[in-house]
Amino acid sequence: MRIEKELAKAFLVGIVVFIVLSVIQYINGVTINSFKHLFVLFLYNQLYAVILYMANAYYFGYLLKKFPNKVFKPKNLLKGILGGIIITLVAIFIIRIITQVIIGGESFFDFVASEKVGYYYTSFIISVVVTIVFYTYFYYKNKQQSIVKAQKLIAGTASAKFDALKNQLDPHFLFNSLNVLTSLIEENPQAATRFTTSLSKVYRYVLEQKNKELVTLQEELNFAKLYMSLLEVRFEDSIVFTAPETLENPEAKVVPLSLQLVLENAVKHNRVTPSKKLYVEIAIRNGNLVVINNSQPKQIIKKSTGIGLKNICDRYALLTDQPVVVNKTAKEFSIEIPILEESTKIMNTSQTYISEKKYKRAKERVEKLKGFYLHLAIYLLFVPVFIYLNHISRAGFPWAIFPIAGWGMGVVGHAAETFNYNPFFGKDWEQRKIQELMEKEDANSD
């Protein structure tokens, strides 16, 4: 299907080129005597169009695979241009063998001996113009796709941060804890007092740590023990919880509240009854904080959204390149959370994240400028080439204005995109309009 589409495009390009060449010949006084002659010219034109287009399309597809999302970097773009020129010349040579030797009946040696550079001018120029048009089209298409991907990445990061706050403590846990507290007040006031104290400590920890990127391993482990003590009161003797009493490096770092999400998931998705006890263990293994529980899924439970685990993975991804590892079997579920040493390089703390974003924007700006200046330099280099070819071809018609003007429009468009200028609405029109509409909406809401 892909080949069929490209062949259809090649045939369409050939028709457009044939029409343009026919108009130029008509202006120069060239007439075609018969329909048969016109049809033969059309077939020859399509032969050139299809072979040249497919050769360059295949090469461009190769570049897309070899340099994904980096085809239009200056170095890769230069490779594409030089490679395209070589492929175009080779393709024209092959086409001339087909037309002169295979179709025309000329011997190969006579063909090679009589070949002249002038035979390649017109075909080469047309191929260059068409290739430039398609490169420009794919450049802007690739640019739009990059913008969409960047926006998705920003949205994904924001979503991960939002989920990290939204899921810090399951609202159902609070509801169930208050129910337990209500029962304890009547049955065992002293236990109710201890339960209330532990519950207040849990929420104080949540409020204190929610805006931190990292906390010490000792703090998080103490919180996990406190949190599990509440769950043990709620489920009485149905939970068996074990955790290390001492730590080799208590000052090591972990993401705050990550244990709460894992422990709450264990209770949420498994049966917890006196006959089906839930065994939960926290351990330190191979530099990871490991939480293990036996797997006994609830029979009736709504489909898991996976938000809790995704929350932890996304929060770690914002801070380090060390992965969160999840292992699930029919009998056991475990999750390995990286323990970060104090000397570990943090990828995205608030200050470094801002600095990296500024650097990335500046780098993108430099790349855009380099790309534009390279495009402009190549264009200025080819303008006199087109004029010279027009002069020596003695066509009597200034056909060079077509490739010069067409390519020039592409350069102007590239400049407008590089320097953020819209000739129709003015510079920064989009940003100003968005700000205007936002202010208008705020005024209406007031």
Tab-separated table of C-alpha atoms in Angstrom:
chain	number	residue	atom	x	y	z
A	1	MET	CA	0.000	0.000	0.000
A	2	ARG	CA	2.911	2.286	0.799
A	3	ILE	CA	4.519	1.699	-2.622
A	4	GLU	CA	1.192	2.266	-4.359
A	5	LYS	CA	0.746	5.610	-2.599
A	6	GLU	CA	4.251	6.746	-3.505
A	7	LEU	CA	3.757	5.695	-7.133
A	8	ALA	CA	0.510	7.657	-7.235
A	9	LYS	CA	2.328	10.722	-5.860
A	10	ALA	CA	5.121	10.259	-8.413
A	11	PHE	CA	2.606	10.059	-11.254
A	12	LEU	CA	0.827	13.194	-9.995
A	13	VAL	CA	4.116	15.095	-9.737
A	14	GLY	CA	4.925	14.007	-13.287
A	15	ILE	CA	1.613	15.428	-14.537
A	16	VAL	CA	2.281	18.774	-12.839
A	17	VAL	CA	5.817	18.939	-14.265
A	18	PHE	CA	4.532	18.026	-17.737
A	19	ILE	CA	1.946	20.813	-17.622
A	20	VAL	CA	4.534	23.388	-16.477
A	21	LEU	CA	7.009	22.331	-19.184
A	22	SER	CA	4.275	22.425	-21.831
A	23	VAL	CA	3.374	25.988	-20.827
A	24	ILE	CA	7.033	27.061	-20.984
A	25	GLN	CA	7.445	25.461	-24.430
A	26	TYR	CA	4.254	27.134	-25.662
A	27	ILE	CA	5.518	30.531	-24.489
A	28	ASN	CA	8.786	29.879	-26.354
A	29	GLY	CA	6.863	29.075	-29.546
A	30	VAL	CA	7.427	25.318	-29.519
A	31	THR	CA	4.491	23.463	-31.072
A	32	ILE	CA	3.529	19.785	-31.014
A	33	ASN	CA	2.343	18.426	-34.354
A	34	SER	CA	0.207	15.495	-33.273
A	35	PHE	CA	-1.497	13.866	-30.319
A	36	LYS	CA	0.748	10.839	-30.742
A	37	HIS	CA	3.832	13.025	-30.311
A	38	LEU	CA	2.250	14.615	-27.225
A	39	PHE	CA	1.474	11.190	-25.765
A	40	VAL	CA	5.018	9.956	-26.346
A	41	LEU	CA	6.419	13.054	-24.626
A	42	PHE	CA	4.029	12.470	-21.740
A	43	LEU	CA	5.195	8.863	-21.329
A	44	TYR	CA	8.851	9.893	-21.363
A	45	ASN	CA	8.035	12.620	-18.834
A	46	GLN	CA	6.303	10.116	-16.548
A	47	LEU	CA	9.238	7.737	-16.823
A	48	TYR	CA	11.552	10.474	-15.561
A	49	ALA	CA	9.089	11.561	-12.893
A	50	VAL	CA	8.415	8.102	-11.447
A	51	ILE	CA	12.036	6.922	-11.331
A	52	LEU	CA	13.428	10.190	-9.958
A	53	TYR	CA	10.647	10.537	-7.401
A	54	MET	CA	10.864	6.941	-6.176
A	55	ALA	CA	14.654	7.055	-5.940
A	56	ASN	CA	14.588	10.232	-3.846
A	57	ALA	CA	11.589	9.037	-1.790
A	58	TYR	CA	13.401	5.787	-0.944
A	59	TYR	CA	16.510	7.737	0.067
A	60	PHE	CA	14.457	10.125	2.196
A	61	GLY	CA	12.763	7.148	3.867
A	62	TYR	CA	16.206	5.747	4.619
A	63	LEU	CA	17.204	9.049	6.247
A	64	LEU	CA	14.047	9.030	8.383
A	65	LYS	CA	14.931	5.571	9.696
A	66	LYS	CA	18.631	6.298	10.205
A	67	PHE	CA	18.095	9.695	11.847
A	68	PRO	CA	14.645	9.518	13.486
A	69	ASN	CA	13.478	13.023	14.447
A	70	LYS	CA	16.898	14.385	13.443
A	71	VAL	CA	16.720	14.461	9.641
A	72	PHE	CA	16.620	18.248	9.563
A	73	LYS	CA	19.615	18.796	11.800
A	74	PRO	CA	22.203	20.760	9.736
A	75	LYS	CA	24.689	17.867	9.487
A	76	ASN	CA	22.047	15.313	8.513
A	77	LEU	CA	20.341	17.755	6.150
A	78	LEU	CA	23.648	18.316	4.352
A	79	LYS	CA	24.042	14.540	3.999
A	80	GLY	CA	20.531	14.390	2.601
A	81	ILE	CA	21.211	17.109	0.026
A	82	LEU	CA	24.523	15.648	-1.160
A	83	GLY	CA	23.098	12.132	-1.228
A	84	GLY	CA	20.016	13.370	-3.094
A	85	ILE	CA	22.192	15.028	-5.756
A	86	ILE	CA	24.201	11.845	-6.296
A	87	ILE	CA	21.077	9.667	-6.420
A	88	THR	CA	19.393	12.074	-8.853
A	89	LEU	CA	22.353	12.059	-11.242
A	90	VAL	CA	22.628	8.263	-11.126
A	91	ALA	CA	18.868	7.938	-11.678
A	92	ILE	CA	18.995	10.271	-14.699
A	93	PHE	CA	21.877	8.245	-16.133
A	94	ILE	CA	19.849	5.033	-15.747
A	95	ILE	CA	16.800	6.677	-17.325
A	96	ARG	CA	18.886	7.762	-20.309
A	97	ILE	CA	20.139	4.188	-20.716
A	98	ILE	CA	16.504	3.062	-20.789
A	99	THR	CA	15.430	5.701	-23.316
A	100	GLN	CA	18.503	5.703	-25.562
A	101	VAL	CA	19.789	2.128	-25.378
A	102	ILE	CA	16.777	-0.057	-24.536
A	103	ILE	CA	14.053	1.953	-26.267
A	104	GLY	CA	16.105	3.886	-28.828
A	105	GLY	CA	18.276	0.926	-29.880
A	106	GLU	CA	21.593	2.765	-29.522
A	107	SER	CA	24.569	0.657	-28.487
A	108	PHE	CA	25.758	1.149	-24.940
A	109	PHE	CA	29.300	2.119	-25.942
A	110	ASP	CA	28.048	4.705	-28.458
A	111	PHE	CA	25.685	6.014	-25.804
A	112	VAL	CA	28.490	6.455	-23.260
A	113	ALA	CA	30.777	8.056	-25.868
A	114	SER	CA	28.151	10.616	-26.892
A	115	GLU	CA	26.940	11.556	-23.397
A	116	LYS	CA	27.128	15.261	-22.542
A	117	VAL	CA	26.555	17.184	-19.324
A	118	GLY	CA	23.954	19.306	-21.095
A	119	TYR	CA	21.628	16.296	-21.350
A	120	TYR	CA	21.262	16.362	-17.570
A	121	TYR	CA	20.483	20.065	-16.991
A	122	THR	CA	16.726	20.137	-17.331
A	123	SER	CA	16.020	16.837	-15.565
A	124	PHE	CA	18.396	17.682	-12.743
A	125	ILE	CA	16.919	21.150	-12.163
A	126	ILE	CA	13.354	19.853	-12.149
A	127	SER	CA	14.322	17.072	-9.752
A	128	VAL	CA	16.058	19.552	-7.432
A	129	VAL	CA	13.011	21.859	-7.355
A	130	VAL	CA	10.609	18.987	-6.655
A	131	THR	CA	12.920	17.597	-3.963
A	132	ILE	CA	13.160	21.015	-2.294
A	133	VAL	CA	9.378	21.318	-2.263
A	134	PHE	CA	9.009	17.913	-0.611
A	135	TYR	CA	11.821	18.530	1.869
A	136	THR	CA	10.127	21.801	2.841
A	137	TYR	CA	6.802	20.022	3.237
A	138	PHE	CA	8.273	17.269	5.393
A	139	TYR	CA	10.236	19.830	7.406
A	140	TYR	CA	7.104	21.671	8.461
A	141	LYS	CA	5.249	18.378	8.987
A	142	ASN	CA	8.087	17.110	11.170
A	143	LYS	CA	8.112	20.428	13.030
A	144	GLN	CA	4.416	20.168	13.801
A	145	GLN	CA	4.834	16.576	14.984
A	146	SER	CA	7.711	17.641	17.239
A	147	ILE	CA	5.554	20.375	18.748
A	148	VAL	CA	2.751	17.881	19.387
A	149	LYS	CA	5.192	15.433	21.021
A	150	ALA	CA	6.657	18.196	23.181
A	151	GLN	CA	3.187	19.227	24.314
A	152	LYS	CA	2.328	15.601	25.123
A	153	LEU	CA	5.533	15.299	27.149
A	154	ILE	CA	4.731	18.473	29.085
A	155	ALA	CA	1.184	17.260	29.653
A	156	GLY	CA	2.456	13.856	30.774
A	157	THR	CA	4.883	15.432	33.231
A	158	ALA	CA	2.175	17.690	34.629
A	159	SER	CA	-0.175	14.702	34.878
A	160	ALA	CA	2.435	12.689	36.754
A	161	LYS	CA	2.989	15.511	39.240
A	162	PHE	CA	-0.754	15.955	39.631
A	163	ASP	CA	-1.268	12.255	40.294
A	164	ALA	CA	1.556	12.331	42.804
A	165	LEU	CA	-0.376	14.908	44.839
A	166	LYS	CA	-3.824	13.485	44.166
A	167	ASN	CA	-2.900	9.977	45.286
A	168	GLN	CA	-0.752	10.789	48.292
A	169	LEU	CA	-3.296	9.247	50.611
A	170	ASP	CA	-6.329	7.335	49.437
A	171	PRO	CA	-9.572	9.072	50.562
A	172	HIS	CA	-11.048	5.634	51.254
A	173	PHE	CA	-8.299	5.071	53.790
A	174	LEU	CA	-9.383	8.167	55.697
A	175	PHE	CA	-13.038	7.134	55.538
A	176	ASN	CA	-12.290	3.615	56.789
A	177	SER	CA	-9.954	4.932	59.480
A	178	LEU	CA	-12.673	7.222	60.827
A	179	ASN	CA	-15.093	4.281	60.947
A	180	VAL	CA	-12.541	2.274	62.924
A	181	LEU	CA	-12.039	5.237	65.234
A	182	THR	CA	-15.779	5.510	65.822
A	183	SER	CA	-15.934	1.858	66.899
A	184	LEU	CA	-12.873	2.161	69.146
A	185	ILE	CA	-14.257	5.205	70.965
A	186	GLU	CA	-17.104	3.084	72.339
A	187	GLU	CA	-15.227	-0.206	72.820
A	188	ASN	CA	-11.744	0.912	73.879
A	189	PRO	CA	-11.258	4.637	74.528
A	190	GLN	CA	-7.533	4.222	75.236
A	191	ALA	CA	-6.983	2.422	71.933
A	192	ALA	CA	-9.030	5.127	70.233
A	193	THR	CA	-6.698	7.757	71.682
A	194	ARG	CA	-3.619	5.899	70.400
A	195	PHE	CA	-5.276	5.409	67.035
A	196	THR	CA	-6.120	9.121	66.787
A	197	THR	CA	-2.559	10.068	67.657
A	198	SER	CA	-1.160	7.738	64.990
A	199	LEU	CA	-3.648	8.991	62.422
A	200	SER	CA	-2.695	12.615	63.090
A	201	LYS	CA	0.989	11.707	62.717
A	202	VAL	CA	0.271	10.064	59.363
A	203	TYR	CA	-1.419	13.172	58.023
A	204	ARG	CA	1.206	15.469	59.485
A	205	TYR	CA	3.852	13.470	57.614
A	206	VAL	CA	1.800	13.768	54.421
A	207	LEU	CA	1.531	17.532	54.773
A	208	GLU	CA	5.208	17.946	55.652
A	209	GLN	CA	6.628	15.737	52.899
A	210	LYS	CA	4.239	16.232	49.989
A	211	ASN	CA	6.253	19.059	48.405
A	212	LYS	CA	9.638	17.429	48.925
A	213	GLU	CA	11.338	15.576	46.133
A	214	LEU	CA	13.210	13.181	48.417
A	215	VAL	CA	13.133	12.127	52.064
A	216	THR	CA	15.469	9.933	54.083
A	217	LEU	CA	14.947	6.198	54.021
A	218	GLN	CA	14.558	6.195	57.812
A	219	GLU	CA	11.747	8.767	57.704
A	220	GLU	CA	9.862	6.861	55.008
A	221	LEU	CA	10.277	3.545	56.812
A	222	ASN	CA	9.052	5.035	60.116
A	223	PHE	CA	6.041	6.403	58.277
A	224	ALA	CA	5.362	2.986	56.713
A	225	LYS	CA	5.392	1.343	60.142
A	226	LEU	CA	3.026	3.969	61.496
A	227	TYR	CA	0.757	3.596	58.488
A	228	MET	CA	0.694	-0.182	58.803
A	229	SER	CA	-0.125	0.084	62.496
A	230	LEU	CA	-3.352	1.833	61.507
A	231	LEU	CA	-4.138	-0.875	58.953
A	232	GLU	CA	-3.427	-3.582	61.549
A	233	VAL	CA	-5.919	-2.005	63.923
A	234	ARG	CA	-8.464	-1.781	61.127
A	235	PHE	CA	-8.005	-5.398	59.996
A	236	GLU	CA	-7.157	-6.750	63.473
A	237	ASP	CA	-5.082	-9.947	63.087
A	238	SER	CA	-5.501	-10.277	59.328
A	239	ILE	CA	-2.268	-8.475	58.361
A	240	VAL	CA	1.222	-9.712	59.154
A	241	PHE	CA	3.758	-6.937	58.591
A	242	THR	CA	7.549	-7.113	58.843
A	243	ALA	CA	10.161	-4.435	58.229
A	244	PRO	CA	13.889	-4.018	58.954
A	245	GLU	CA	14.635	-2.681	62.419
A	246	THR	CA	17.974	-1.148	61.466
A	247	LEU	CA	19.334	0.350	58.269
A	248	GLU	CA	22.888	0.401	56.982
A	249	ASN	CA	22.394	3.850	55.503
A	250	PRO	CA	19.362	5.559	57.080
A	251	GLU	CA	20.247	8.853	55.375
A	252	ALA	CA	19.783	7.400	51.893
A	253	LYS	CA	16.952	8.967	49.907
A	254	VAL	CA	13.634	7.782	48.491
A	255	VAL	CA	10.596	9.473	46.982
A	256	PRO	CA	8.215	10.498	49.794
A	257	LEU	CA	4.954	8.575	50.275
A	258	SER	CA	5.937	5.913	47.740
A	259	LEU	CA	5.591	3.228	50.411
A	260	GLN	CA	2.084	4.412	51.287
A	261	LEU	CA	0.897	3.878	47.730
A	262	VAL	CA	2.407	0.396	47.578
A	263	LEU	CA	0.989	-0.659	50.963
A	264	GLU	CA	-2.446	0.757	50.208
A	265	ASN	CA	-2.440	-1.105	46.863
A	266	ALA	CA	-1.643	-4.352	48.660
A	267	VAL	CA	-4.681	-3.949	50.911
A	268	LYS	CA	-6.952	-2.636	48.167
A	269	HIS	CA	-6.393	-5.478	45.693
A	270	ASN	CA	-6.102	-8.502	48.007
A	271	ARG	CA	-8.402	-10.355	50.367
A	272	VAL	CA	-7.595	-9.557	54.014
A	273	THR	CA	-9.399	-11.880	56.431
A	274	PRO	CA	-8.402	-13.969	59.462
A	275	SER	CA	-8.458	-17.083	57.259
A	276	LYS	CA	-6.698	-15.333	54.376
A	277	LYS	CA	-4.017	-13.305	56.044
A	278	LEU	CA	-2.073	-10.743	54.045
A	279	TYR	CA	1.683	-10.977	54.543
A	280	VAL	CA	3.536	-7.764	53.784
A	281	GLU	CA	7.314	-7.469	54.008
A	282	ILE	CA	9.608	-4.495	53.491
A	283	ALA	CA	13.269	-5.344	52.845
A	284	ILE	CA	16.488	-3.842	51.495
A	285	ARG	CA	17.928	-5.825	48.584
A	286	ASN	CA	20.640	-4.886	46.079
A	287	GLY	CA	20.311	-1.191	46.775
A	288	ASN	CA	16.525	-1.224	46.383
A	289	LEU	CA	13.661	-0.862	48.817
A	290	VAL	CA	11.562	-3.972	48.164
A	291	VAL	CA	7.917	-4.434	49.207
A	292	ILE	CA	6.558	-7.968	48.909
A	293	ASN	CA	3.098	-9.331	49.587
A	294	ASN	CA	1.361	-12.632	48.929
A	295	SER	CA	-1.104	-12.523	46.055
A	296	GLN	CA	-4.728	-13.367	46.894
A	297	PRO	CA	-6.808	-11.105	44.619
A	298	LYS	CA	-10.308	-10.114	45.591
A	299	GLN	CA	-13.006	-11.994	43.713
A	300	ILE	CA	-15.154	-8.941	43.089
A	301	ILE	CA	-13.202	-5.818	42.425
A	302	LYS	CA	-13.421	-3.124	39.797
A	303	LYS	CA	-10.710	-3.127	37.191
A	304	SER	CA	-7.494	-1.585	38.470
A	305	THR	CA	-6.557	1.739	36.909
A	306	GLY	CA	-2.875	1.262	37.717
A	307	ILE	CA	-2.662	4.885	38.860
A	308	GLY	CA	-0.790	4.036	42.072
A	309	LEU	CA	2.082	2.167	40.418
A	310	LYS	CA	2.205	4.599	37.507
A	311	ASN	CA	2.364	7.396	40.057
A	312	ILE	CA	5.483	5.949	41.643
A	313	CYS	CA	7.162	5.228	38.289
A	314	ASP	CA	6.436	8.719	36.982
A	315	ARG	CA	7.673	10.416	40.134
A	316	TYR	CA	10.950	8.489	39.999
A	317	ALA	CA	11.263	9.213	36.290
A	318	LEU	CA	11.146	12.935	37.100
A	319	LEU	CA	14.075	12.551	39.478
A	320	THR	CA	16.398	9.795	38.281
A	321	ASP	CA	17.058	7.323	35.493
A	322	GLN	CA	16.977	4.366	37.909
A	323	PRO	CA	13.819	2.335	37.139
A	324	VAL	CA	11.087	1.094	39.437
A	325	VAL	CA	10.809	-2.684	38.916
A	326	VAL	CA	7.470	-4.487	39.335
A	327	ASN	CA	7.338	-8.300	39.554
A	328	LYS	CA	4.046	-10.157	39.600
A	329	THR	CA	3.384	-13.888	39.821
A	330	ALA	CA	0.370	-16.014	40.724
A	331	LYS	CA	1.572	-16.291	44.338
A	332	GLU	CA	3.487	-13.092	44.986
A	333	PHE	CA	3.639	-9.426	44.091
A	334	SER	CA	6.727	-7.290	44.633
A	335	ILE	CA	7.957	-3.849	43.723
A	336	GLU	CA	11.556	-2.632	43.886
A	337	ILE	CA	11.986	1.075	44.588
A	338	PRO	CA	15.450	2.567	43.978
A	339	ILE	CA	17.275	3.919	47.010
A	340	LEU	CA	19.157	7.050	46.057
A	341	GLU	CA	22.419	7.880	47.732
A	342	GLU	CA	23.086	11.454	48.759
A	343	SER	CA	25.759	11.640	46.057
A	344	THR	CA	23.388	10.317	43.379
A	345	LYS	CA	22.884	12.741	40.534
A	346	ILE	CA	19.284	13.945	40.623
A	347	MET	CA	18.010	14.551	37.146
A	348	ASN	CA	15.277	17.090	37.796
A	349	THR	CA	15.301	18.970	41.070
A	350	SER	CA	13.403	22.239	40.892
A	351	GLN	CA	16.482	24.353	40.118
A	352	THR	CA	18.209	21.958	37.729
A	353	TYR	CA	14.908	21.274	35.987
A	354	ILE	CA	14.470	24.980	35.258
A	355	SER	CA	18.103	25.291	34.160
A	356	GLU	CA	17.793	22.286	31.864
A	357	LYS	CA	14.627	23.694	30.322
A	358	LYS	CA	16.361	27.025	29.662
A	359	TYR	CA	19.381	25.242	28.168
A	360	LYS	CA	17.129	23.047	26.027
A	361	ARG	CA	15.228	26.068	24.681
A	362	ALA	CA	18.480	27.903	23.949
A	363	LYS	CA	19.912	24.826	22.210
A	364	GLU	CA	16.772	24.421	20.115
A	365	ARG	CA	17.015	28.083	19.165
A	366	VAL	CA	20.641	27.666	18.067
A	367	GLU	CA	19.736	24.551	16.041
A	368	LYS	CA	16.927	26.445	14.314
A	369	LEU	CA	19.292	29.311	13.460
A	370	LYS	CA	21.949	26.905	12.141
A	371	GLY	CA	19.371	25.136	10.024
A	372	PHE	CA	18.071	28.393	8.557
A	373	TYR	CA	21.526	29.814	7.800
A	374	LEU	CA	22.536	26.555	6.108
A	375	HIS	CA	19.331	26.632	4.048
A	376	LEU	CA	19.970	30.278	3.097
A	377	ALA	CA	23.603	29.580	2.155
A	378	ILE	CA	22.636	26.679	-0.105
A	379	TYR	CA	19.920	28.787	-1.719
A	380	LEU	CA	22.298	31.692	-2.405
A	381	LEU	CA	24.799	29.215	-3.823
A	382	PHE	CA	22.264	27.745	-6.253
A	383	VAL	CA	20.782	31.066	-7.487
A	384	PRO	CA	23.765	31.866	-9.764
A	385	VAL	CA	23.844	28.193	-10.815
A	386	PHE	CA	20.241	28.422	-12.051
A	387	ILE	CA	20.983	31.697	-13.829
A	388	TYR	CA	24.075	30.222	-15.492
A	389	LEU	CA	22.189	27.104	-16.603
A	390	ASN	CA	19.428	29.306	-18.013
A	391	HIS	CA	22.028	31.299	-19.938
A	392	ILE	CA	23.863	28.375	-21.493
A	393	SER	CA	20.647	26.532	-22.345
A	394	ARG	CA	19.709	29.382	-24.771
A	395	ALA	CA	16.051	28.694	-24.103
A	396	GLY	CA	14.995	32.251	-24.877
A	397	PHE	CA	12.768	32.208	-21.811
A	398	PRO	CA	13.927	32.986	-18.241
A	399	TRP	CA	12.810	29.660	-16.766
A	400	ALA	CA	15.285	30.106	-13.900
A	401	ILE	CA	12.845	32.460	-12.172
A	402	PHE	CA	10.590	29.501	-11.351
A	403	PRO	CA	13.044	27.488	-9.213
A	404	ILE	CA	14.564	30.684	-7.764
A	405	ALA	CA	11.166	32.112	-6.799
A	406	GLY	CA	9.780	28.776	-5.561
A	407	TRP	CA	12.825	28.027	-3.461
A	408	GLY	CA	12.893	31.636	-2.270
A	409	MET	CA	9.362	31.277	-0.887
A	410	GLY	CA	10.570	28.266	1.073
A	411	VAL	CA	13.478	30.305	2.480
A	412	VAL	CA	11.100	33.112	3.496
A	413	GLY	CA	8.802	30.614	5.212
A	414	HIS	CA	11.779	29.059	6.998
A	415	ALA	CA	12.901	32.524	8.139
A	416	ALA	CA	9.418	33.367	9.452
A	417	GLU	CA	9.336	30.118	11.427
A	418	THR	CA	12.891	30.567	12.754
A	419	PHE	CA	12.447	34.161	13.903
A	420	ASN	CA	8.844	33.633	15.082
A	421	TYR	CA	7.363	36.153	12.678
A	422	ASN	CA	3.927	35.933	11.083
A	423	PRO	CA	3.639	38.277	8.073
A	424	PHE	CA	-0.144	38.249	8.287
A	425	PHE	CA	-0.740	38.748	12.000
A	426	GLY	CA	2.546	40.228	13.191
A	427	LYS	CA	5.150	38.986	15.633
A	428	ASP	CA	3.899	37.089	18.724
A	429	TRP	CA	0.292	37.536	17.569
A	430	GLU	CA	-0.700	34.081	18.784
A	431	GLN	CA	0.709	34.627	22.292
A	432	ARG	CA	-0.924	38.063	22.565
A	433	LYS	CA	-4.287	36.711	21.401
A	434	ILE	CA	-4.162	33.835	23.903
A	435	GLN	CA	-3.363	36.267	26.726
A	436	GLU	CA	-6.192	38.550	25.612
A	437	LEU	CA	-8.738	35.709	25.601
A	438	MET	CA	-7.534	34.455	29.004
A	439	GLU	CA	-7.941	37.924	30.514
A	440	LYS	CA	-11.389	38.233	28.938
A	441	GLU	CA	-12.463	34.870	30.388
A	442	ASP	CA	-11.170	35.854	33.834
A	443	ALA	CA	-13.157	39.090	33.639
A	444	ASN	CA	-16.339	37.190	32.728
A	445	SER	CA	-15.880	34.720	35.557
A	446	ASP	CA	-15.507	37.600	38.056
